[in-house]
């Protein structure tokens, strides 16, 4: 989602708001890269990556809450379901055991 927002912002750059468009794109693309790094770290069973990913999912839940009214209800529901699924997966006892076991070994 963050990558898409960054690309869309770049695609809609206008000279009247060039600075805002570029800095917004840099922010979204940087956030997407950081989240991808955390996802890669979780794939490698790195415990430190769980916190940032959970934080992003909580922000996504807040965004879903704000989008609930009107024609964005479907997007809101999809965002909420994905965020909840990720958080549940990350706090599941099996995930916690795997992350703690990797911490003890490493």
Tab-separated table of N, CA, C and O in Angstrom:
chain	number	residue	atom	x	y	z
A	1	UNK	N	0.823	-1.172	0.000
A	1	UNK	CA	0.000	0.000	0.000
A	1	UNK	C	0.881	1.255	0.000
A	1	UNK	O	0.622	2.182	-0.749
A	2	UNK	N	1.908	1.280	0.850
A	2	UNK	CA	2.774	2.451	0.924
A	2	UNK	C	3.527	2.674	-0.381
A	2	UNK	O	3.670	3.807	-0.835
A	3	UNK	N	3.977	1.595	-0.986
A	3	UNK	CA	4.667	1.697	-2.266
A	3	UNK	C	3.734	2.280	-3.321
A	3	UNK	O	4.116	3.171	-4.087
A	4	UNK	N	2.506	1.804	-3.352
A	4	UNK	CA	1.517	2.317	-4.301
A	4	UNK	C	1.238	3.795	-4.091
A	4	UNK	O	1.133	4.562	-5.066
A	5	UNK	N	1.119	4.211	-2.842
A	5	UNK	CA	0.879	5.628	-2.555
A	5	UNK	C	2.057	6.483	-3.008
A	5	UNK	O	1.870	7.570	-3.561
A	6	UNK	N	3.265	5.999	-2.779
A	6	UNK	CA	4.449	6.742	-3.212
A	6	UNK	C	4.520	6.882	-4.725
A	6	UNK	O	4.813	7.959	-5.250
A	7	UNK	N	4.230	5.799	-5.428
A	7	UNK	CA	4.257	5.827	-6.895
A	7	UNK	C	3.142	6.729	-7.429
A	7	UNK	O	3.358	7.519	-8.363
A	8	UNK	N	1.950	6.618	-6.859
A	8	UNK	CA	0.847	7.484	-7.301
A	8	UNK	C	1.158	8.956	-7.065
A	8	UNK	O	0.826	9.808	-7.895
A	9	UNK	N	1.778	9.253	-5.949
A	9	UNK	CA	2.137	10.644	-5.664
A	9	UNK	C	3.147	11.148	-6.690
A	9	UNK	O	3.040	12.276	-7.171
A	10	UNK	N	4.123	10.319	-7.043
A	10	UNK	CA	5.088	10.717	-8.073
A	10	UNK	C	4.417	10.915	-9.425
A	10	UNK	O	4.772	11.817	-10.182
A	11	UNK	N	3.451	10.064	-9.734
A	11	UNK	CA	2.765	10.148	-11.019
A	11	UNK	C	1.907	11.406	-11.137
A	11	UNK	O	1.612	11.845	-12.250
A	12	UNK	N	1.520	11.978	-10.029
A	12	UNK	CA	0.645	13.148	-10.050
A	12	UNK	C	1.361	14.430	-9.606
A	12	UNK	O	0.738	15.341	-9.064
A	13	UNK	N	2.663	14.492	-9.841
A	13	UNK	CA	3.412	15.697	-9.489
A	13	UNK	C	2.982	16.861	-10.374
A	13	UNK	O	2.785	16.704	-11.576
A	14	UNK	N	2.830	18.005	-9.779
A	14	UNK	CA	2.499	19.235	-10.501
A	14	UNK	C	3.472	20.316	-10.034
A	14	UNK	O	3.885	20.333	-8.871
A	15	UNK	N	3.785	21.237	-10.905
A	15	UNK	CA	4.758	22.274	-10.567
A	15	UNK	C	4.295	23.145	-9.407
A	15	UNK	O	5.109	23.639	-8.629
A	16	UNK	N	3.004	23.305	-9.237
A	16	UNK	CA	2.492	24.157	-8.173
A	16	UNK	C	2.717	23.540	-6.781
A	16	UNK	O	2.785	24.250	-5.790
A	17	UNK	N	2.840	22.230	-6.718
A	17	UNK	CA	3.060	21.562	-5.436
A	17	UNK	C	4.199	20.554	-5.535
A	17	UNK	O	4.129	19.463	-4.985
A	18	UNK	N	5.245	20.938	-6.219
A	18	UNK	CA	6.368	20.039	-6.478
A	18	UNK	C	7.067	19.594	-5.188
A	18	UNK	O	7.303	18.399	-4.987
A	19	UNK	N	7.372	20.524	-4.307
A	19	UNK	CA	8.076	20.179	-3.069
A	19	UNK	C	7.249	19.228	-2.222
A	19	UNK	O	7.769	18.227	-1.709
A	20	UNK	N	5.982	19.530	-2.070
A	20	UNK	CA	5.102	18.662	-1.278
A	20	UNK	C	4.985	17.274	-1.904
A	20	UNK	O	5.035	16.264	-1.202
A	21	UNK	N	4.843	17.220	-3.218
A	21	UNK	CA	4.723	15.931	-3.900
A	21	UNK	C	5.970	15.079	-3.783
A	21	UNK	O	5.897	13.876	-3.529
A	22	UNK	N	7.124	15.699	-3.944
A	22	UNK	CA	8.387	14.953	-3.871
A	22	UNK	C	8.636	14.458	-2.447
A	22	UNK	O	8.986	13.287	-2.241
A	23	UNK	N	8.454	15.323	-1.462
A	23	UNK	CA	8.713	14.895	-0.081
A	23	UNK	C	7.707	13.843	0.380
A	23	UNK	O	8.067	12.916	1.103
A	24	UNK	N	6.462	13.958	-0.053
A	24	UNK	CA	5.465	12.946	0.284
A	24	UNK	C	5.827	11.606	-0.353
A	24	UNK	O	5.732	10.561	0.286
A	25	UNK	N	6.255	11.650	-1.599
A	25	UNK	CA	6.681	10.419	-2.284
A	25	UNK	C	7.874	9.784	-1.591
A	25	UNK	O	7.905	8.563	-1.394
A	26	UNK	N	8.847	10.600	-1.221
A	26	UNK	CA	10.026	10.076	-0.515
A	26	UNK	C	9.607	9.427	0.799
A	26	UNK	O	10.096	8.354	1.156
A	27	UNK	N	8.694	10.065	1.522
A	27	UNK	CA	8.222	9.500	2.787
A	27	UNK	C	7.561	8.140	2.565
A	27	UNK	O	7.891	7.165	3.246
A	28	UNK	N	6.607	8.065	1.630
A	28	UNK	CA	5.902	6.806	1.401
A	28	UNK	C	6.833	5.711	0.892
A	28	UNK	O	6.733	4.554	1.317
A	29	UNK	N	7.737	6.049	-0.022
A	29	UNK	CA	8.667	5.051	-0.543
A	29	UNK	C	9.652	4.593	0.536
A	29	UNK	O	9.992	3.409	0.616
A	30	UNK	N	10.089	5.524	1.381
A	30	UNK	CA	10.966	5.150	2.495
A	30	UNK	C	10.253	4.260	3.505
A	30	UNK	O	10.829	3.279	4.006
A	31	UNK	N	9.000	4.592	3.806
A	31	UNK	CA	8.222	3.757	4.729
A	31	UNK	C	7.991	2.369	4.142
A	31	UNK	O	8.049	1.364	4.859
A	32	UNK	N	7.742	2.306	2.839
A	32	UNK	CA	7.562	1.005	2.180
A	32	UNK	C	8.842	0.184	2.249
A	32	UNK	O	8.808	-1.029	2.516
A	33	UNK	N	9.985	0.829	2.029
A	33	UNK	CA	11.266	0.114	2.101
A	33	UNK	C	11.537	-0.376	3.519
A	33	UNK	O	11.995	-1.516	3.714
A	34	UNK	N	11.246	0.453	4.508
A	34	UNK	CA	11.458	0.048	5.901
A	34	UNK	C	10.554	-1.125	6.275
A	34	UNK	O	10.985	-2.066	6.946
A	35	UNK	N	9.309	-1.085	5.828
A	35	UNK	CA	8.384	-2.185	6.121
A	35	UNK	C	8.802	-3.464	5.395
A	35	UNK	O	8.697	-4.559	5.959
A	36	UNK	N	9.302	-3.323	4.172
A	36	UNK	CA	9.805	-4.499	3.445
A	36	UNK	C	11.010	-5.093	4.164
A	36	UNK	O	11.153	-6.323	4.248
A	37	UNK	N	11.872	-4.241	4.714
A	37	UNK	CA	13.030	-4.726	5.476
A	37	UNK	C	12.569	-5.478	6.713
A	37	UNK	O	13.102	-6.539	7.047
A	38	UNK	N	11.566	-4.953	7.398
A	38	UNK	CA	11.021	-5.638	8.581
A	38	UNK	C	10.382	-6.975	8.191
A	38	UNK	O	10.529	-7.971	8.908
A	39	UNK	N	9.684	-6.999	7.072
A	39	UNK	CA	9.076	-8.253	6.610
A	39	UNK	C	10.163	-9.282	6.300
A	39	UNK	O	10.030	-10.465	6.641
A	40	UNK	N	11.235	-8.832	5.655
A	40	UNK	CA	12.357	-9.730	5.362
A	40	UNK	C	12.990	-10.250	6.654
A	40	UNK	O	13.347	-11.422	6.763
A	41	UNK	N	13.100	-9.376	7.644
A	41	UNK	CA	13.666	-9.779	8.930
A	41	UNK	C	12.749	-10.776	9.639
A	41	UNK	O	13.233	-11.726	10.263
A	42	UNK	N	11.457	-10.576	9.547
A	42	UNK	CA	10.532	-11.554	10.144
A	42	UNK	C	10.638	-12.893	9.432
A	42	UNK	O	10.550	-13.947	10.067
A	43	UNK	N	10.813	-12.868	8.119
A	43	UNK	CA	10.986	-14.108	7.363
A	43	UNK	C	12.239	-14.842	7.856
A	43	UNK	O	12.261	-16.068	7.918
A	44	UNK	N	13.238	-14.078	8.243
A	44	UNK	CA	14.466	-14.652	8.796
A	44	UNK	C	14.378	-14.874	10.297
A	44	UNK	O	15.388	-15.113	10.936
A	45	UNK	N	13.201	-14.774	10.864
A	45	UNK	CA	12.900	-14.991	12.276
A	45	UNK	C	13.742	-14.069	13.163
A	45	UNK	O	14.404	-14.499	14.091
A	46	UNK	N	13.685	-12.784	12.862
A	46	UNK	CA	14.342	-11.775	13.687
A	46	UNK	C	13.278	-11.118	14.573
A	46	UNK	O	12.344	-10.507	14.079
A	47	UNK	N	13.454	-11.236	15.850
A	47	UNK	CA	12.447	-10.797	16.812
A	47	UNK	C	12.204	-9.289	16.795
A	47	UNK	O	11.086	-8.825	16.992
A	48	UNK	N	13.235	-8.498	16.548
A	48	UNK	CA	13.118	-7.043	16.601
A	48	UNK	C	12.119	-6.490	15.590
A	48	UNK	O	11.585	-5.397	15.776
A	49	UNK	N	11.854	-7.222	14.517
A	49	UNK	CA	11.009	-6.706	13.433
A	49	UNK	C	9.521	-6.749	13.770
A	49	UNK	O	8.727	-6.083	13.098
A	50	UNK	N	9.142	-7.496	14.785
A	50	UNK	CA	7.722	-7.624	15.104
A	50	UNK	C	7.115	-6.296	15.539
A	50	UNK	O	6.013	-5.943	15.128
A	51	UNK	N	7.807	-5.528	16.359
A	51	UNK	CA	7.278	-4.264	16.871
A	51	UNK	C	6.916	-3.267	15.778
A	51	UNK	O	5.801	-2.739	15.758
A	52	UNK	N	7.840	-2.968	14.862
A	52	UNK	CA	7.498	-2.025	13.797
A	52	UNK	C	6.339	-2.502	12.915
A	52	UNK	O	5.499	-1.701	12.499
A	53	UNK	N	6.285	-3.798	12.641
A	53	UNK	CA	5.198	-4.314	11.804
A	53	UNK	C	3.857	-4.185	12.527
A	53	UNK	O	2.861	-3.777	11.929
A	54	UNK	N	3.822	-4.496	13.818
A	54	UNK	CA	2.583	-4.337	14.583
A	54	UNK	C	2.172	-2.861	14.610
A	54	UNK	O	0.992	-2.538	14.436
A	55	UNK	N	3.136	-1.968	14.788
A	55	UNK	CA	2.817	-0.539	14.811
A	55	UNK	C	2.182	-0.090	13.490
A	55	UNK	O	1.184	0.626	13.478
A	56	UNK	N	2.741	-0.527	12.375
A	56	UNK	CA	2.188	-0.165	11.071
A	56	UNK	C	0.778	-0.719	10.910
A	56	UNK	O	-0.107	-0.054	10.360
A	57	UNK	N	0.542	-1.930	11.413
A	57	UNK	CA	-0.802	-2.508	11.301
A	57	UNK	C	-1.810	-1.743	12.159
A	57	UNK	O	-2.972	-1.593	11.776
A	58	UNK	N	-1.374	-1.251	13.307
A	58	UNK	CA	-2.271	-0.438	14.138
A	58	UNK	C	-2.594	0.890	13.453
A	58	UNK	O	-3.735	1.360	13.506
A	59	UNK	N	-1.616	1.467	12.776
A	59	UNK	CA	-1.875	2.671	11.984
A	59	UNK	C	-2.847	2.350	10.857
A	59	UNK	O	-3.767	3.126	10.559
A	60	UNK	N	-2.675	1.196	10.237
A	60	UNK	CA	-3.578	0.775	9.160
A	60	UNK	C	-4.997	0.594	9.683
A	60	UNK	O	-5.960	0.933	8.995
A	61	UNK	N	-5.152	0.071	10.889
A	61	UNK	CA	-6.487	-0.036	11.487
A	61	UNK	C	-7.116	1.339	11.702
A	61	UNK	O	-8.318	1.524	11.478
A	62	UNK	N	-6.315	2.304	12.123
A	62	UNK	CA	-6.815	3.665	12.264
A	62	UNK	C	-7.247	4.246	10.925
A	62	UNK	O	-8.288	4.914	10.827
A	63	UNK	N	-6.477	3.976	9.891
A	63	UNK	CA	-6.852	4.421	8.551
A	63	UNK	C	-8.143	3.756	8.105
A	63	UNK	O	-9.026	4.412	7.536
A	64	UNK	N	-8.276	2.467	8.377
A	64	UNK	CA	-9.503	1.760	8.018
A	64	UNK	C	-10.703	2.370	8.735
A	64	UNK	O	-11.778	2.519	8.151
A	65	UNK	N	-10.522	2.734	9.984
A	65	UNK	CA	-11.601	3.364	10.749
A	65	UNK	C	-12.034	4.681	10.096
A	65	UNK	O	-13.219	4.967	9.973
A	66	UNK	N	-11.052	5.469	9.661
A	66	UNK	CA	-11.358	6.760	9.038
A	66	UNK	C	-12.006	6.618	7.663
A	66	UNK	O	-12.727	7.508	7.230
A	67	UNK	N	-11.746	5.515	6.964
A	67	UNK	CA	-12.304	5.313	5.629
A	67	UNK	C	-13.668	4.616	5.640
A	67	UNK	O	-14.240	4.378	4.582
A	68	UNK	N	-14.185	4.287	6.797
A	68	UNK	CA	-15.380	3.450	6.884
A	68	UNK	C	-16.607	4.080	6.228
A	68	UNK	O	-17.425	3.397	5.643
A	69	UNK	N	-16.766	5.378	6.290
A	69	UNK	CA	-17.978	6.024	5.779
A	69	UNK	C	-17.931	6.167	4.255
A	69	UNK	O	-16.884	6.376	3.660
A	70	UNK	N	-19.072	6.049	3.636
A	70	UNK	CA	-19.213	6.338	2.216
A	70	UNK	C	-18.688	5.267	1.282
A	70	UNK	O	-18.697	4.078	1.599
A	71	UNK	N	-18.214	5.708	0.117
A	71	UNK	CA	-17.824	4.754	-0.931
A	71	UNK	C	-16.517	4.011	-0.649
A	71	UNK	O	-16.157	3.109	-1.402
A	72	UNK	N	-15.820	4.363	0.400
A	72	UNK	CA	-14.547	3.699	0.713
A	72	UNK	C	-14.719	2.557	1.716
A	72	UNK	O	-13.739	2.052	2.240
A	73	UNK	N	-15.949	2.159	1.956
A	73	UNK	CA	-16.215	1.121	2.958
A	73	UNK	C	-15.539	-0.210	2.613
A	73	UNK	O	-15.004	-0.878	3.488
A	74	UNK	N	-15.542	-0.589	1.351
A	74	UNK	CA	-14.908	-1.854	0.961
A	74	UNK	C	-13.398	-1.799	1.200
A	74	UNK	O	-12.816	-2.738	1.753
A	75	UNK	N	-12.769	-0.704	0.801
A	75	UNK	CA	-11.327	-0.555	1.047
A	75	UNK	C	-11.033	-0.582	2.536
A	75	UNK	O	-10.052	-1.193	2.983
A	76	UNK	N	-11.892	0.049	3.313
A	76	UNK	CA	-11.736	0.060	4.765
A	76	UNK	C	-11.796	-1.350	5.329
A	76	UNK	O	-10.977	-1.726	6.173
A	77	UNK	N	-12.757	-2.131	4.868
A	77	UNK	CA	-12.898	-3.500	5.357
A	77	UNK	C	-11.677	-4.349	5.000
A	77	UNK	O	-11.189	-5.124	5.825
A	78	UNK	N	-11.181	-4.188	3.785
A	78	UNK	CA	-10.002	-4.953	3.355
A	78	UNK	C	-8.785	-4.570	4.205
A	78	UNK	O	-8.050	-5.448	4.680
A	79	UNK	N	-8.576	-3.273	4.411
A	79	UNK	CA	-7.463	-2.824	5.242
A	79	UNK	C	-7.562	-3.376	6.661
A	79	UNK	O	-6.565	-3.820	7.237
A	80	UNK	N	-8.762	-3.341	7.220
A	80	UNK	CA	-8.953	-3.828	8.591
A	80	UNK	C	-8.703	-5.327	8.687
A	80	UNK	O	-8.033	-5.790	9.622
A	81	UNK	N	-9.220	-6.099	7.747
A	81	UNK	CA	-9.042	-7.555	7.786
A	81	UNK	C	-7.569	-7.916	7.663
A	81	UNK	O	-7.066	-8.769	8.406
A	82	UNK	N	-6.870	-7.263	6.749
A	82	UNK	CA	-5.442	-7.554	6.575
A	82	UNK	C	-4.659	-7.188	7.837
A	82	UNK	O	-3.828	-7.964	8.313
A	83	UNK	N	-4.937	-6.013	8.395
A	83	UNK	CA	-4.225	-5.577	9.598
A	83	UNK	C	-4.467	-6.525	10.763
A	83	UNK	O	-3.534	-6.902	11.475
A	84	UNK	N	-5.704	-6.918	10.958
A	84	UNK	CA	-6.028	-7.831	12.060
A	84	UNK	C	-5.367	-9.185	11.845
A	84	UNK	O	-4.812	-9.772	12.787
A	85	UNK	N	-5.386	-9.682	10.611
A	85	UNK	CA	-4.762	-10.980	10.319
A	85	UNK	C	-3.261	-10.939	10.601
A	85	UNK	O	-2.700	-11.882	11.182
A	86	UNK	N	-2.600	-9.857	10.227
A	86	UNK	CA	-1.158	-9.746	10.463
A	86	UNK	C	-0.854	-9.682	11.959
A	86	UNK	O	0.037	-10.372	12.456
A	87	UNK	N	-1.615	-8.860	12.685
A	87	UNK	CA	-1.371	-8.745	14.131
A	87	UNK	C	-1.631	-10.078	14.823
A	87	UNK	O	-0.836	-10.510	15.671
A	88	UNK	N	-2.715	-10.742	14.472
A	88	UNK	CA	-3.013	-12.047	15.082
A	88	UNK	C	-1.897	-13.042	14.772
A	88	UNK	O	-1.457	-13.783	15.656
A	89	UNK	N	-1.416	-13.019	13.539
A	89	UNK	CA	-0.318	-13.915	13.184
A	89	UNK	C	0.965	-13.621	13.956
A	89	UNK	O	1.691	-14.534	14.340
A	90	UNK	N	1.227	-12.345	14.189
A	90	UNK	CA	2.462	-11.979	14.881
A	90	UNK	C	2.418	-12.229	16.384
A	90	UNK	O	3.460	-12.434	17.007
A	91	UNK	N	1.231	-12.197	16.975
A	91	UNK	CA	1.144	-12.442	18.414
A	91	UNK	C	0.686	-13.862	18.733
A	91	UNK	O	0.546	-14.214	19.903
A	92	UNK	N	0.486	-14.665	17.706
A	92	UNK	CA	0.103	-16.064	17.913
A	92	UNK	C	1.195	-16.770	18.718
A	92	UNK	O	2.390	-16.493	18.538
A	93	UNK	N	0.806	-17.659	19.625
A	93	UNK	CA	1.820	-18.352	20.448
A	93	UNK	C	2.901	-19.061	19.636
A	93	UNK	O	4.071	-19.056	20.038
A	94	UNK	N	2.552	-19.632	18.493
A	94	UNK	CA	3.572	-20.306	17.685
A	94	UNK	C	4.595	-19.301	17.143
A	94	UNK	O	5.793	-19.589	17.103
A	95	UNK	N	4.124	-18.137	16.734
A	95	UNK	CA	5.042	-17.089	16.266
A	95	UNK	C	5.938	-16.613	17.397
A	95	UNK	O	7.149	-16.428	17.215
A	96	UNK	N	5.344	-16.406	18.555
A	96	UNK	CA	6.113	-15.955	19.707
A	96	UNK	C	7.175	-16.986	20.085
A	96	UNK	O	8.329	-16.630	20.346
A	97	UNK	N	6.800	-18.263	20.093
A	97	UNK	CA	7.777	-19.316	20.407
A	97	UNK	C	8.912	-19.337	19.392
A	97	UNK	O	10.083	-19.455	19.755
A	98	UNK	N	8.575	-19.217	18.114
A	98	UNK	CA	9.605	-19.244	17.071
A	98	UNK	C	10.558	-18.064	17.214
A	98	UNK	O	11.776	-18.224	17.104
A	99	UNK	N	10.013	-16.883	17.459
A	99	UNK	CA	10.859	-15.699	17.606
A	99	UNK	C	11.719	-15.772	18.857
A	99	UNK	O	12.886	-15.366	18.836
A	100	UNK	N	11.173	-16.297	19.937
A	100	UNK	CA	11.960	-16.430	21.166
A	100	UNK	C	13.024	-17.498	21.029
A	100	UNK	O	14.142	-17.344	21.516
A	101	UNK	N	12.702	-18.600	20.353
A	101	UNK	CA	13.697	-19.662	20.150
A	101	UNK	C	14.841	-19.162	19.285
A	101	UNK	O	16.008	-19.480	19.543
A	102	UNK	N	14.529	-18.379	18.272
A	102	UNK	CA	15.587	-17.838	17.392
A	102	UNK	C	16.471	-16.871	18.174
A	102	UNK	O	17.669	-16.794	17.945
A	103	UNK	N	15.876	-16.121	19.091
A	103	UNK	CA	16.629	-15.172	19.914
A	103	UNK	C	17.609	-15.919	20.819
A	103	UNK	O	18.745	-15.497	21.014
A	104	UNK	N	17.170	-17.051	21.387
A	104	UNK	CA	18.043	-17.827	22.260
A	104	UNK	C	19.182	-18.474	21.509
A	104	UNK	O	20.301	-18.548	22.003
A	105	UNK	N	18.910	-18.937	20.290
A	105	UNK	CA	19.941	-19.581	19.475
A	105	UNK	C	20.946	-18.563	18.970
A	105	UNK	O	22.146	-18.786	18.991
A	106	UNK	N	20.415	-17.400	18.494
A	106	UNK	CA	21.282	-16.363	17.889
A	106	UNK	C	21.853	-15.504	18.886
A	106	UNK	O	22.850	-15.075	19.151
